PDB file of C-alpha atoms in Angstrom:
ATOM      1  CA  MET H 235     -36.052   1.025  73.760  1.00 51.00           C
ATOM      2  CA  ALA H 236     -38.558  -0.496  71.358  1.00 55.00           C
ATOM      3  CA  GLU H 237     -38.617   2.733  69.334  1.00 65.00           C
ATOM      4  CA  ALA H 238     -34.820   2.634  69.009  1.00 61.00           C
ATOM      5  CA  LEU H 239     -34.993  -0.958  67.782  1.00 67.00           C
ATOM      6  CA  GLY H 240     -37.594   0.103  65.221  1.00 79.00           C
ATOM      7  CA  TRP H 241     -35.246   2.744  63.808  1.00 83.00           C
ATOM      8  CA  LEU H 242     -32.330   0.317  63.804  1.00 83.00           C
ATOM      9  CA  SER H 243     -34.430  -2.255  62.002  1.00 86.00           C
ATOM     10  CA  LEU H 244     -35.498   0.340  59.436  1.00 89.00           C
ATOM     11  CA  LEU H 245     -31.887   1.490  58.964  1.00 90.00           C
ATOM     12  CA  PHE H 246     -30.744  -2.120  58.612  1.00 90.00           C
ATOM     13  CA  ASN H 247     -33.363  -2.832  55.939  1.00 90.00           C
ATOM     14  CA  VAL H 248     -32.546   0.374  54.041  1.00 93.00           C
ATOM     15  CA  LEU H 249     -28.826  -0.459  54.068  1.00 93.00           C
ATOM     16  CA  LEU H 250     -29.588  -4.012  52.968  1.00 92.00           C
ATOM     17  CA  ILE H 251     -31.653  -2.796  50.010  1.00 94.00           C
ATOM     18  CA  PHE H 252     -28.982  -0.208  49.167  1.00 94.00           C
ATOM     19  CA  SER H 253     -26.318  -2.934  49.178  1.00 93.00           C
ATOM     20  CA  VAL H 254     -28.360  -4.981  46.691  1.00 93.00           C
ATOM     21  CA  VAL H 255     -28.725  -1.902  44.459  1.00 94.00           C
ATOM     22  CA  LEU H 256     -24.967  -1.276  44.650  1.00 93.00           C
ATOM     23  CA  ALA H 257     -24.276  -4.907  43.752  1.00 92.00           C
ATOM     24  CA  PHE H 258     -26.385  -4.530  40.594  1.00 92.00           C
ATOM     25  CA  ILE H 259     -24.602  -1.272  39.770  1.00 94.00           C
ATOM     26  CA  VAL H 260     -21.205  -2.977  40.114  1.00 92.00           C
ATOM     27  CA  VAL H 261     -22.284  -5.713  37.724  1.00 91.00           C
ATOM     28  CA  GLU H 262     -23.707  -3.303  35.147  1.00 91.00           C
ATOM     29  CA  LEU H 263     -20.912  -0.693  35.085  1.00 90.00           C
ATOM     30  CA  LYS H 264     -18.762  -0.858  31.969  1.00 86.00           C
ATOM     31  CA  ASP H 265     -15.791   1.017  33.435  1.00 87.00           C
ATOM     32  CA  LEU H 266     -13.838  -1.285  35.753  1.00 87.00           C
ATOM     33  CA  LEU H 267     -12.378   1.575  37.788  1.00 89.00           C
ATOM     34  CA  TYR H 268     -15.834   2.907  38.638  1.00 91.00           C
ATOM     35  CA  ALA H 269     -17.016  -0.628  39.367  1.00 91.00           C
ATOM     36  CA  SER H 270     -14.163  -1.186  41.827  1.00 91.00           C
ATOM     37  CA  ILE H 271     -14.946   2.089  43.612  1.00 92.00           C
ATOM     38  CA  VAL H 272     -18.647   1.210  43.882  1.00 93.00           C
ATOM     39  CA  ALA H 273     -17.618  -2.262  45.108  1.00 93.00           C
ATOM     40  CA  GLY H 274     -15.662  -0.508  47.859  1.00 92.00           C
ATOM     41  CA  PHE H 275     -18.811   1.339  48.955  1.00 94.00           C
ATOM     42  CA  TYR H 276     -20.695  -1.959  48.804  1.00 94.00           C
ATOM     43  CA  GLY H 277     -18.092  -3.540  51.103  1.00 92.00           C
ATOM     44  CA  LEU H 278     -18.384  -0.623  53.516  1.00 94.00           C
ATOM     45  CA  ILE H 279     -22.155  -1.058  53.755  1.00 94.00           C
ATOM     46  CA  ILE H 280     -21.740  -4.797  54.300  1.00 94.00           C
ATOM     47  CA  GLY H 281     -19.260  -4.024  57.101  1.00 92.00           C
ATOM     48  CA  VAL H 282     -21.795  -1.693  58.740  1.00 93.00           C
ATOM     49  CA  LEU H 283     -24.457  -4.404  58.445  1.00 92.00           C
ATOM     50  CA  TYR H 284     -22.151  -6.903  60.167  1.00 90.00           C
ATOM     51  CA  PHE H 285     -21.563  -4.367  62.928  1.00 88.00           C
ATOM     52  CA  MET H 286     -25.311  -3.892  63.327  1.00 88.00           C
ATOM     53  CA  LEU H 287     -25.640  -7.680  63.629  1.00 86.00           C
ATOM     54  CA  GLN H 288     -23.212  -7.457  66.582  1.00 80.00           C
ATOM     55  CA  ALA H 289     -20.310  -9.114  64.779  1.00 80.00           C
ATOM     56  CA  PRO H 290     -17.603  -6.439  65.130  1.00 79.00           C
ATOM     57  CA  ASP H 291     -14.754  -8.829  64.314  1.00 75.00           C
ATOM     58  CA  ILE H 292     -16.299  -9.747  60.971  1.00 82.00           C
ATOM     59  CA  ALA H 293     -17.206  -6.091  60.343  1.00 84.00           C
ATOM     60  CA  LEU H 294     -13.614  -5.020  60.929  1.00 83.00           C
ATOM     61  CA  THR H 295     -12.269  -7.748  58.647  1.00 83.00           C
ATOM     62  CA  GLN H 296     -14.803  -6.821  55.957  1.00 88.00           C
ATOM     63  CA  ILE H 297     -13.875  -3.150  56.096  1.00 88.00           C
ATOM     64  CA  VAL H 298     -10.123  -3.753  56.083  1.00 86.00           C
ATOM     65  CA  VAL H 299     -10.068  -6.464  53.414  1.00 85.00           C
ATOM     66  CA  GLY H 300     -13.264  -5.844  51.449  1.00 85.00           C
ATOM     67  CA  VAL H 301     -12.962  -2.078  51.306  1.00 89.00           C
ATOM     68  CA  GLY H 302      -9.315  -1.190  51.729  1.00 87.00           C
ATOM     69  CA  LEU H 303      -7.266  -4.050  50.339  1.00 85.00           C
ATOM     70  CA  GLN H 304      -9.672  -5.182  47.626  1.00 87.00           C
ATOM     71  CA  THR H 305     -10.238  -1.677  46.275  1.00 89.00           C
ATOM     72  CA  ALA H 306      -6.524  -0.871  46.311  1.00 87.00           C
ATOM     73  CA  LEU H 307      -5.608  -4.116  44.545  1.00 84.00           C
ATOM     74  CA  LEU H 308      -8.326  -3.678  41.919  1.00 86.00           C
ATOM     75  CA  VAL H 309      -7.231  -0.104  41.179  1.00 87.00           C
ATOM     76  CA  ILE H 310      -3.589  -1.218  40.876  1.00 85.00           C
ATOM     77  CA  VAL H 311      -4.459  -4.144  38.605  1.00 83.00           C
ATOM     78  CA  ILE H 312      -6.723  -1.966  36.442  1.00 84.00           C
ATOM     79  CA  SER H 313      -3.965   0.628  36.083  1.00 83.00           C
ATOM     80  CA  LYS H 314      -1.536  -2.071  34.874  1.00 80.00           C
ATOM     81  CA  THR H 315      -3.835  -3.569  32.240  1.00 80.00           C
ATOM     82  CA  LEU H 316      -4.949  -2.493  28.783  1.00 77.00           C
ATOM     83  CA  ARG H 317      -8.569  -1.860  27.885  1.00 73.00           C
ATOM     84  CA  VAL H 318      -9.783  -4.333  25.273  1.00 73.00           C
ATOM     85  CA  GLU H 319     -13.427  -4.582  24.287  1.00 72.00           C
ATOM     86  CA  GLU H 320     -14.725  -7.758  22.737  1.00 73.00           C
ATOM     87  CA  LYS H 321     -17.691  -7.821  20.384  1.00 74.00           C
ATOM     88  CA  VAL H 322     -20.115 -10.628  21.197  1.00 67.00           C
ATOM     89  CA  SER H 323     -22.223 -12.181  18.449  1.00 68.00           C
ATOM     90  CA  GLY H 324     -25.954 -12.745  18.894  1.00 69.00           C
ATOM     91  CA  LYS H 325     -25.609 -16.523  19.272  1.00 72.00           C
ATOM     92  CA  ASP H 326     -22.878 -16.220  21.926  1.00 75.00           C
ATOM     93  CA  LEU H 327     -24.826 -13.544  23.770  1.00 77.00           C
ATOM     94  CA  GLY H 328     -27.931 -15.746  23.918  1.00 81.00           C
ATOM     95  CA  LEU H 329     -25.898 -18.653  25.277  1.00 85.00           C
ATOM     96  CA  ARG H 330     -24.302 -16.422  27.912  1.00 83.00           C
ATOM     97  CA  VAL H 331     -27.637 -14.978  29.009  1.00 85.00           C
ATOM     98  CA  ALA H 332     -29.212 -18.452  29.189  1.00 89.00           C
ATOM     99  CA  SER H 333     -26.342 -19.810  31.272  1.00 91.00           C
ATOM    100  CA  ILE H 334     -26.500 -16.819  33.624  1.00 90.00           C
ATOM    101  CA  TRP H 335     -30.247 -17.328  34.109  1.00 92.00           C
ATOM    102  CA  ALA H 336     -29.700 -21.036  34.740  1.00 95.00           C
ATOM    103  CA  VAL H 337     -27.169 -20.246  37.465  1.00 94.00           C
ATOM    104  CA  ILE H 338     -29.507 -17.658  39.006  1.00 92.00           C
ATOM    105  CA  VAL H 339     -32.468 -20.074  39.075  1.00 95.00           C
ATOM    106  CA  LEU H 340     -30.363 -22.888  40.570  1.00 95.00           C
ATOM    107  CA  THR H 341     -28.958 -20.521  43.201  1.00 91.00           C
ATOM    108  CA  VAL H 342     -32.435 -19.299  44.187  1.00 91.00           C
ATOM    109  CA  ILE H 343     -33.675 -22.892  44.464  1.00 92.00           C
ATOM    110  CA  LEU H 344     -30.664 -23.817  46.609  1.00 89.00           C
ATOM    111  CA  VAL H 345     -31.107 -20.790  48.869  1.00 86.00           C
ATOM    112  CA  PHE H 346     -34.802 -21.458  49.414  1.00 85.00           C
ATOM    113  CA  THR H 347     -34.211 -25.132  50.222  1.00 85.00           C
ATOM    114  CA  VAL H 348     -31.443 -24.320  52.695  1.00 81.00           C
ATOM    115  CA  VAL H 349     -32.998 -21.270  54.349  1.00 78.00           C
ATOM    116  CA  TYR H 350     -35.843 -23.257  55.910  1.00 75.00           C
ATOM    117  CA  ASP H 351     -33.346 -25.079  58.142  1.00 73.00           C
ATOM    118  CA  PHE H 352     -32.072 -21.827  59.665  1.00 71.00           C
ATOM    119  CA  PRO H 353     -33.288 -20.711  63.092  1.00 68.00           C
ATOM    120  CA  VAL H 354     -35.542 -17.665  63.336  1.00 70.00           C
ATOM    121  CA  PHE H 355     -33.529 -14.502  62.641  1.00 67.00           C
ATOM    122  CA  GLY H 356     -32.282 -12.991  65.884  1.00 64.00           C
ATOM    123  CA  GLN H 357     -32.750 -16.165  67.939  1.00 66.00           C
ATOM    124  CA  PRO H 358     -29.420 -17.480  69.211  1.00 63.00           C
ATOM    125  CA  VAL H 359     -28.523 -21.069  68.464  1.00 59.00           C
ATOM    126  CA  GLU H 360     -27.782 -22.015  72.058  1.00 62.00           C
ATOM    127  CA  ARG H 361     -27.393 -25.733  71.549  1.00 65.00           C
ATOM    128  CA  VAL H 362     -24.042 -25.273  69.756  1.00 64.00           C
ATOM    129  CA  GLY H 363     -22.566 -22.466  71.855  1.00 70.00           C
ATOM    130  CA  GLN H 364     -23.666 -24.022  75.118  1.00 75.00           C
ATOM    131  CA  TYR H 365     -21.728 -27.215  74.345  1.00 76.00           C
ATOM    132  CA  TYR H 366     -18.494 -25.250  74.016  1.00 74.00           C
ATOM    133  CA  VAL H 367     -19.064 -23.382  77.271  1.00 75.00           C
ATOM    134  CA  GLU H 368     -19.896 -26.531  79.251  1.00 79.00           C
ATOM    135  CA  ASN H 369     -17.219 -28.864  77.849  1.00 78.00           C
ATOM    136  CA  VAL H 370     -14.207 -26.707  76.994  1.00 76.00           C
ATOM    137  CA  LEU H 371     -12.333 -27.490  80.218  1.00 76.00           C
ATOM    138  CA  ARG H 372     -13.048 -31.227  80.004  1.00 80.00           C
ATOM    139  CA  ASP H 373     -12.386 -31.605  76.245  1.00 79.00           C
ATOM    140  CA  VAL H 374      -9.395 -29.321  75.834  1.00 76.00           C
ATOM    141  CA  GLY H 375      -8.107 -28.671  79.315  1.00 76.00           C
ATOM    142  CA  ALA H 376      -7.790 -24.937  78.736  1.00 72.00           C
ATOM    143  CA  TRP H 377      -9.235 -22.204  80.895  1.00 71.00           C
ATOM    144  CA  ASN H 378      -9.311 -19.764  77.976  1.00 74.00           C
ATOM    145  CA  ALA H 379     -12.495 -20.776  76.166  1.00 72.00           C
ATOM    146  CA  VAL H 380     -11.947 -18.452  73.190  1.00 72.00           C
ATOM    147  CA  GLY H 381      -8.446 -19.756  72.493  1.00 72.00           C
ATOM    148  CA  ALA H 382      -9.586 -23.341  72.939  1.00 73.00           C
ATOM    149  CA  ILE H 383     -12.455 -22.903  70.492  1.00 72.00           C
ATOM    150  CA  ILE H 384     -10.220 -21.251  67.892  1.00 70.00           C
ATOM    151  CA  TRP H 385      -7.326 -23.705  68.159  1.00 70.00           C
ATOM    152  CA  ASP H 386      -9.016 -26.979  69.032  1.00 71.00           C
ATOM    153  CA  TYR H 387     -12.639 -27.021  67.956  1.00 66.00           C
ATOM    154  CA  ARG H 388     -12.179 -24.788  64.909  1.00 70.00           C
ATOM    155  CA  GLY H 389      -8.634 -25.712  63.956  1.00 73.00           C
ATOM    156  CA  TYR H 390      -9.422 -26.409  60.311  1.00 77.00           C
ATOM    157  CA  ASP H 391     -11.279 -23.117  60.037  1.00 75.00           C
ATOM    158  CA  THR H 392      -8.252 -21.296  61.455  1.00 73.00           C
ATOM    159  CA  LEU H 393      -5.998 -23.177  59.036  1.00 79.00           C
ATOM    160  CA  GLY H 394      -8.253 -22.150  56.153  1.00 80.00           C
ATOM    161  CA  GLU H 395      -8.139 -18.493  57.203  1.00 78.00           C
ATOM    162  CA  THR H 396      -4.351 -18.704  57.409  1.00 81.00           C
ATOM    163  CA  LEU H 397      -4.200 -20.171  53.894  1.00 85.00           C
ATOM    164  CA  VAL H 398      -6.416 -17.362  52.602  1.00 83.00           C
ATOM    165  CA  LEU H 399      -4.097 -14.753  54.116  1.00 81.00           C
ATOM    166  CA  PHE H 400      -1.060 -16.552  52.679  1.00 85.00           C
ATOM    167  CA  THR H 401      -2.693 -16.606  49.243  1.00 87.00           C
ATOM    168  CA  ALA H 402      -3.490 -12.893  49.551  1.00 82.00           C
ATOM    169  CA  VAL H 403       0.171 -12.146  50.297  1.00 82.00           C
ATOM    170  CA  ILE H 404       1.255 -14.134  47.228  1.00 87.00           C
ATOM    171  CA  VAL H 405      -1.261 -12.251  45.056  1.00 81.00           C
ATOM    172  CA  VAL H 406      -0.039  -8.893  46.363  1.00 78.00           C
ATOM    173  CA  LEU H 407       3.564  -9.885  45.658  1.00 81.00           C
ATOM    174  CA  ALA H 408       2.593 -10.975  42.141  1.00 82.00           C
ATOM    175  CA  VAL H 409       0.836  -7.674  41.466  1.00 76.00           C
ATOM    176  CA  PHE H 410       3.751  -5.613  42.755  1.00 76.00           C
ATOM    177  CA  LYS H 411       6.325  -7.714  40.901  1.00 77.00           C
ATOM    178  CA  HIS H 412       8.985  -5.658  39.131  1.00 61.00           C
ATOM    179  CA  ALA H 413       8.589  -5.067  35.424  1.00 52.00           C
ATOM    180  CA  PRO H 414      10.880  -6.949  33.004  1.00 54.00           C
ATOM    181  CA  LYS H 415      14.340  -5.466  32.360  1.00 52.00           C
ATOM    182  CA  GLU H 416      13.531  -4.501  28.753  1.00 51.00           C
ATOM    183  CA  ARG H 417      10.652  -2.340  29.874  1.00 47.00           C
ATOM    184  CA  ASN H 418      12.697  -0.687  32.629  1.00 46.00           C
ATOM    185  CA  GLU H 419      15.528   0.136  30.219  1.00 48.00           C
ATOM    186  CA  HIS H 420      13.056   1.517  27.685  1.00 45.00           C
ATOM    187  CA  ASN H 421      11.390   3.752  30.288  1.00 47.00           C
ATOM    188  CA  SER H 422      14.654   5.215  31.615  1.00 45.00           C
TER     189      SER H 422
END
């Protein structure tokens, strides 16, 4: 059993490093179509990592949305746009690089200040989950603990997820919107 966990830990770390490499590749690629395809592979690896962390619901959502829907939408949007390259002067480039480094440094500082409050990796945070298990019947009056947690305790979270899905539908409808009449008449 311990040997199997060693291999899983090694595989997890390799996939984690590979996902970081893919993220850098996505940022550095000049061709947007290639970048969207590599981003799809990145999303697939992240989905596998979520599955290895025993979060199959998040893994499934990541694979469906992050790999399938995102890649399809990016390819469609790229196919409907023109390629325009912009020349950047030396002064503008220096300002952009400095601002990017400032954001990176601030993000690293924020991550390191927040990460010390996290529990040890792999240790469950029982104090939160145990409250739900012990008090769901008294607080909500429902026998179904999962439904009670989703609808009562995490109602705003569920509302936020619903708004995200609604926004995604609006974006898809905007992308698939029919072309103007002039263009249709010209093409026929």
